[in-house]
């Protein structure tokens, strides 16, 4: 259940917003790349966590030169047609989610290299809640429920399209 | 400009660069999150790390090219890279020299042959030689034409001068080596090396160039031994002549005879004899000389000063088309199979030179200089015609005349001293060596011989050559032991002094001091050791 809270992000590490404004929604809204006419914003807190998770989830293994292990294979499996039913989708998501979650955790605990982050920027769990397929647009919508180490939760929809 | 691109950066290089940037960002911009999955990591850190890694590689490459030590570990280093550093010392890598010699070509037809510039001949190993000018071969040749001579079997032959196509000692092929024309030659029957090719030198290694550095950075002038050597190396080392070693005999030296031209025989200085070794493997010059009948079966030839300035020893005298065994007789220093001959050397050109030469002792004082000539009486010739053509092979260092001209140049010469340049006295070395090796690692005699030839020809102006130092060389090739018993390894040496006497040595050490005779210029300071592959009898026994 989403509750409205106010969090003080003073002194936090920031990232550039990649996904459209990720305020905690009162309703489900698709997450897309920011409109280019919109000035870039900085994100922190749960928004940054969601952005990191989504970016890694949507990256295929081997796509990033010099970081071949980054990401999961969810996108590749979906776009190449290996997922034929919900069961296979859940399996593919679980595998990718496990890789991404472990990757985020490894980064979070590496305080030798990075500044320690606050618990609301560290992932606890991510669960696939639902999946919808729009055959007209060849797009699959994955509804993911993320919980941070601080207990904050966030639900967002990740669109995966062939176009 | 380096050829390294972003595509050449390895994972390790990138990781190191990325860690450096993240650490730097953490210190300078602690508010920016650079963890995986962040936009800053993808759009800022990763591209910057690639460029940072590329710069690091280029800097490391540049740093490696600024030191001879690190350059030696770079497999991609070129001669230009080395020369860029050596230029700081006024030195450059010697690119090697071309071997030259003559080919005896037999043809089946008496006609004129036009041999073009660049005509190629090759031996069985693929080594190529070419003419450096066009020739006309004809019977009754005149001027620059080459004579076509008849053989007794109905064929005809001519002698063609050629030069190797590539640099290197491998091109110093032995006399008698079979060659074939690369392009067709009308009437061709056969071809072989008329004489042992010489003058070929490998491109200089960086280690050898490094050994020249002390002389290169030293003061260069015709003053002290070190400065004289530096002066000559600076002038000649990059060219075709090359300076392997230099020794000087000045005031107070036991072989300096020219500064004692006074009734009391006191040394007064101002005279310097420069002994310059310009060869590694002894250089053989082949001449065709027409002898004049001087008695029953005897002919006289003259070897003029210009024929082979400063020549050391007559290697052989034979019929023009003869190919005789190259092994030296260490008693007389001539090749077995050569005509017997008696040599009488004398001085020439003394009236045209300002150099101080005692005419009463001119044979000794002009020995091995460009003022030396020789009259040779050849005996045992089965002929009684008024003239007879002979093939004469000499051991003659290259460049003695050029070096003499250089030290005589008014802009170079020492205004207080009289400098004469000599070819060093050459102690020819032979050896009989039984060598043992493992059956699991059989070493070829050629490999051992090549290593010994390279070592012995590098021993200049030293007192002795010993078995123990040669054994080290042999064992470095992979041999396990050398027979040192009474019937085992034996060294032979022969050196001709300025008076023409050949001093022979044998045993486990060739010690110049044992035969030293300063009055005929024979001392370790004037003498170099030299050998050829054909003088080493190596038996390899696998056990």
mmCIF file of N, CA and C in Angstrom, chain B residues 387-450:
data_model
loop_
_atom_site.group_PDB
_atom_site.id
_atom_site.type_symbol
_atom_site.label_atom_id
_atom_site.label_comp_id
_atom_site.label_asym_id
_atom_site.label_seq_id
_atom_site.Cartn_x
_atom_site.Cartn_y
_atom_site.Cartn_z
ATOM 1 N N UNK B 387 102.857 -14.985 -70.615
ATOM 2 C CA UNK B 387 101.984 -14.493 -69.543
ATOM 3 C C UNK B 387 101.013 -15.591 -69.134
ATOM 4 N N UNK B 388 100.511 -15.449 -67.948
ATOM 5 C CA UNK B 388 99.547 -16.437 -67.445
ATOM 6 C C UNK B 388 98.630 -15.716 -66.477
ATOM 7 N N UNK B 389 97.336 -15.968 -66.626
ATOM 8 C CA UNK B 389 96.361 -15.299 -65.757
ATOM 9 C C UNK B 389 96.124 -16.155 -64.522
ATOM 10 N N UNK B 390 96.120 -15.498 -63.399
ATOM 11 C CA UNK B 390 95.897 -16.184 -62.135
ATOM 12 C C UNK B 390 94.711 -15.572 -61.396
ATOM 13 N N UNK B 391 94.101 -16.383 -60.611
ATOM 14 C CA UNK B 391 93.081 -15.906 -59.664
ATOM 15 C C UNK B 391 93.774 -15.760 -58.324
ATOM 16 N N UNK B 392 93.739 -14.564 -57.766
ATOM 17 C CA UNK B 392 94.428 -14.269 -56.509
ATOM 18 C C UNK B 392 93.387 -13.865 -55.467
ATOM 19 N N UNK B 393 93.386 -14.557 -54.356
ATOM 20 C CA UNK B 393 92.476 -14.206 -53.255
ATOM 21 C C UNK B 393 93.290 -13.642 -52.098
ATOM 22 N N UNK B 394 92.838 -12.522 -51.581
ATOM 23 C CA UNK B 394 93.526 -11.846 -50.493
ATOM 24 C C UNK B 394 92.559 -11.648 -49.333
ATOM 25 N N UNK B 395 93.077 -11.702 -48.131
ATOM 26 C CA UNK B 395 92.331 -11.200 -46.986
ATOM 27 C C UNK B 395 92.654 -9.708 -46.894
ATOM 28 N N UNK B 396 91.660 -8.895 -47.121
ATOM 29 C CA UNK B 396 91.892 -7.452 -47.155
ATOM 30 C C UNK B 396 90.756 -6.731 -46.452
ATOM 31 N N UNK B 397 91.085 -5.956 -45.445
ATOM 32 C CA UNK B 397 90.062 -5.178 -44.743
ATOM 33 C C UNK B 397 89.533 -4.091 -45.654
ATOM 34 N N UNK B 398 88.271 -3.819 -45.514
ATOM 35 C CA UNK B 398 87.628 -2.780 -46.317
ATOM 36 C C UNK B 398 87.880 -1.405 -45.688
ATOM 37 N N UNK B 399 88.073 -0.414 -46.523
ATOM 38 C CA UNK B 399 88.030 0.954 -46.008
ATOM 39 C C UNK B 399 89.335 1.529 -45.510
ATOM 40 N N UNK B 400 90.450 0.803 -45.644
ATOM 41 C CA UNK B 400 91.712 1.333 -45.122
ATOM 42 C C UNK B 400 92.069 2.633 -45.851
ATOM 43 N N UNK B 401 91.900 2.643 -47.166
ATOM 44 C CA UNK B 401 92.199 3.860 -47.923
ATOM 45 C C UNK B 401 91.267 4.997 -47.518
ATOM 46 N N UNK B 402 89.981 4.669 -47.344
ATOM 47 C CA UNK B 402 89.012 5.710 -46.990
ATOM 48 C C UNK B 402 89.321 6.299 -45.619
ATOM 49 N N UNK B 403 89.722 5.449 -44.694
ATOM 50 C CA UNK B 403 90.034 5.947 -43.352
ATOM 51 C C UNK B 403 91.306 6.779 -43.395
ATOM 52 N N UNK B 404 92.289 6.329 -44.175
ATOM 53 C CA UNK B 404 93.528 7.110 -44.299
ATOM 54 C C UNK B 404 93.232 8.481 -44.906
ATOM 55 N N UNK B 405 92.397 8.496 -45.942
ATOM 56 C CA UNK B 405 92.041 9.775 -46.560
ATOM 57 C C UNK B 405 91.349 10.686 -45.562
ATOM 58 N N UNK B 406 90.536 10.071 -44.692
ATOM 59 C CA UNK B 406 89.788 10.865 -43.709
ATOM 60 C C UNK B 406 90.726 11.500 -42.682
ATOM 61 N N UNK B 407 91.669 10.720 -42.158
ATOM 62 C CA UNK B 407 92.559 11.291 -41.134
ATOM 63 C C UNK B 407 93.563 12.257 -41.765
ATOM 64 N N UNK B 408 93.744 12.168 -43.080
ATOM 65 C CA UNK B 408 94.631 13.107 -43.778
ATOM 66 C C UNK B 408 93.911 14.387 -44.196
ATOM 67 N N UNK B 409 92.605 14.366 -44.140
ATOM 68 C CA UNK B 409 91.826 15.537 -44.535
ATOM 69 C C UNK B 409 92.261 16.733 -43.686
ATOM 70 N N UNK B 410 92.651 17.817 -44.323
ATOM 71 C CA UNK B 410 93.134 18.982 -43.555
ATOM 72 C C UNK B 410 92.133 19.483 -42.520
ATOM 73 N N UNK B 411 90.864 19.284 -42.737
ATOM 74 C CA UNK B 411 89.880 19.761 -41.772
ATOM 75 C C UNK B 411 89.729 18.807 -40.600
ATOM 76 N N UNK B 412 90.341 17.620 -40.705
ATOM 77 C CA UNK B 412 90.188 16.594 -39.667
ATOM 78 C C UNK B 412 91.517 16.279 -38.985
ATOM 79 N N UNK B 413 92.571 16.348 -39.766
ATOM 80 C CA UNK B 413 93.858 15.837 -39.289
ATOM 81 C C UNK B 413 94.344 16.584 -38.059
ATOM 82 N N UNK B 414 95.138 15.866 -37.287
ATOM 83 C CA UNK B 414 95.773 16.467 -36.116
ATOM 84 C C UNK B 414 96.949 17.308 -36.595
ATOM 85 N N UNK B 415 96.996 18.561 -36.182
ATOM 86 C CA UNK B 415 98.039 19.467 -36.694
ATOM 87 C C UNK B 415 99.396 19.182 -36.072
ATOM 88 N N UNK B 416 99.418 18.322 -35.021
ATOM 89 C CA UNK B 416 100.692 18.087 -34.345
ATOM 90 C C UNK B 416 101.227 16.674 -34.537
ATOM 91 N N UNK B 417 100.446 15.808 -35.155
ATOM 92 C CA UNK B 417 100.880 14.413 -35.238
ATOM 93 C C UNK B 417 100.605 13.855 -36.619
ATOM 94 N N UNK B 418 101.380 12.845 -36.930
ATOM 95 C CA UNK B 418 101.305 12.171 -38.228
ATOM 96 C C UNK B 418 100.580 10.839 -38.012
ATOM 97 N N UNK B 419 99.418 10.701 -38.628
ATOM 98 C CA UNK B 419 98.608 9.509 -38.431
ATOM 99 C C UNK B 419 98.688 8.591 -39.649
ATOM 100 N N UNK B 420 98.949 7.322 -39.401
ATOM 101 C CA UNK B 420 98.890 6.325 -40.471
ATOM 102 C C UNK B 420 97.891 5.250 -40.049
ATOM 103 N N UNK B 421 97.115 4.774 -41.025
ATOM 104 C CA UNK B 421 96.085 3.775 -40.744
ATOM 105 C C UNK B 421 96.556 2.415 -41.251
ATOM 106 N N UNK B 422 96.427 1.413 -40.417
ATOM 107 C CA UNK B 422 96.816 0.054 -40.802
ATOM 108 C C UNK B 422 95.647 -0.910 -40.612
ATOM 109 N N UNK B 423 95.652 -1.927 -41.425
ATOM 110 C CA UNK B 423 94.769 -3.048 -41.159
ATOM 111 C C UNK B 423 95.416 -3.860 -40.038
ATOM 112 N N UNK B 424 94.652 -4.321 -39.073
ATOM 113 C CA UNK B 424 95.261 -5.081 -37.980
ATOM 114 C C UNK B 424 95.895 -6.369 -38.490
ATOM 115 N N UNK B 425 96.911 -6.831 -37.784
ATOM 116 C CA UNK B 425 97.462 -8.148 -38.083
ATOM 117 C C UNK B 425 96.391 -9.177 -37.713
ATOM 118 N N UNK B 426 96.228 -10.144 -38.567
ATOM 119 C CA UNK B 426 95.117 -11.061 -38.379
ATOM 120 C C UNK B 426 95.632 -12.430 -37.966
ATOM 121 N N UNK B 427 95.261 -12.878 -36.775
ATOM 122 C CA UNK B 427 95.595 -14.230 -36.347
ATOM 123 C C UNK B 427 94.436 -15.124 -36.758
ATOM 124 N N UNK B 428 94.634 -15.873 -37.826
ATOM 125 C CA UNK B 428 93.580 -16.773 -38.284
ATOM 126 C C UNK B 428 93.499 -17.965 -37.346
ATOM 127 N N UNK B 429 92.305 -18.274 -36.945
ATOM 128 C CA UNK B 429 92.077 -19.313 -35.950
ATOM 129 C C UNK B 429 91.386 -20.507 -36.587
ATOM 130 N N UNK B 430 91.890 -21.658 -36.269
ATOM 131 C CA UNK B 430 91.222 -22.892 -36.652
ATOM 132 C C UNK B 430 91.074 -23.746 -35.411
ATOM 133 N N UNK B 431 90.220 -24.745 -35.484
ATOM 134 C CA UNK B 431 90.042 -25.588 -34.310
ATOM 135 C C UNK B 431 89.501 -26.939 -34.711
ATOM 136 N N UNK B 432 89.888 -27.906 -33.935
ATOM 137 C CA UNK B 432 89.297 -29.247 -34.031
ATOM 138 C C UNK B 432 88.582 -29.464 -32.718
ATOM 139 N N UNK B 433 87.277 -29.720 -32.786
ATOM 140 C CA UNK B 433 86.489 -29.729 -31.557
ATOM 141 C C UNK B 433 85.516 -30.901 -31.555
ATOM 142 N N UNK B 434 85.781 -31.932 -30.756
ATOM 143 C CA UNK B 434 84.752 -32.962 -30.538
ATOM 144 C C UNK B 434 83.761 -32.477 -29.485
ATOM 145 N N UNK B 435 82.490 -32.445 -29.842
ATOM 146 C CA UNK B 435 81.452 -31.901 -28.956
ATOM 147 C C UNK B 435 80.418 -32.985 -28.695
ATOM 148 N N UNK B 436 79.975 -33.057 -27.442
ATOM 149 C CA UNK B 436 78.960 -34.034 -27.083
ATOM 150 C C UNK B 436 77.639 -33.331 -26.780
ATOM 151 N N UNK B 437 76.556 -34.011 -27.145
ATOM 152 C CA UNK B 437 75.246 -33.460 -26.831
ATOM 153 C C UNK B 437 74.304 -34.618 -26.513
ATOM 154 N N UNK B 438 73.174 -34.270 -25.940
ATOM 155 C CA UNK B 438 72.191 -35.286 -25.585
ATOM 156 C C UNK B 438 71.467 -35.773 -26.835
ATOM 157 N N UNK B 439 71.095 -37.045 -26.837
ATOM 158 C CA UNK B 439 70.330 -37.571 -27.972
ATOM 159 C C UNK B 439 68.943 -36.928 -28.048
ATOM 160 N N UNK B 440 68.521 -36.359 -26.927
ATOM 161 C CA UNK B 440 67.209 -35.696 -26.914
ATOM 162 C C UNK B 440 67.302 -34.273 -27.471
ATOM 163 N N UNK B 441 68.513 -33.770 -27.601
ATOM 164 C CA UNK B 441 68.679 -32.386 -28.075
ATOM 165 C C UNK B 441 69.969 -32.320 -28.890
ATOM 166 N N UNK B 442 69.912 -32.849 -30.092
ATOM 167 C CA UNK B 442 71.105 -32.903 -30.931
ATOM 168 C C UNK B 442 71.360 -31.526 -31.533
ATOM 169 N N UNK B 443 72.554 -31.057 -31.321
ATOM 170 C CA UNK B 443 72.936 -29.736 -31.841
ATOM 171 C C UNK B 443 73.700 -29.947 -33.141
ATOM 172 N N UNK B 444 73.431 -29.133 -34.136
ATOM 173 C CA UNK B 444 74.140 -29.300 -35.402
ATOM 174 C C UNK B 444 75.502 -28.616 -35.320
ATOM 175 N N UNK B 445 76.438 -29.163 -36.067
ATOM 176 C CA UNK B 445 77.781 -28.583 -36.114
ATOM 177 C C UNK B 445 77.727 -27.169 -36.669
ATOM 178 N N UNK B 446 76.803 -26.936 -37.601
ATOM 179 C CA UNK B 446 76.690 -25.592 -38.185
ATOM 180 C C UNK B 446 76.299 -24.566 -37.127
ATOM 181 N N UNK B 447 75.419 -24.968 -36.221
ATOM 182 C CA UNK B 447 74.986 -24.046 -35.160
ATOM 183 C C UNK B 447 76.162 -23.688 -34.261
ATOM 184 N N UNK B 448 76.931 -24.705 -33.894
ATOM 185 C CA UNK B 448 78.086 -24.461 -33.024
ATOM 186 C C UNK B 448 79.107 -23.602 -33.760
ATOM 187 N N UNK B 449 79.340 -23.933 -35.031
ATOM 188 C CA UNK B 449 80.321 -23.172 -35.811
ATOM 189 C C UNK B 449 79.914 -21.707 -35.923
ATOM 190 N N UNK B 450 78.643 -21.465 -36.168
ATOM 191 C CA UNK B 450 78.181 -20.078 -36.315
ATOM 192 C C UNK B 450 78.416 -19.304 -35.027
#
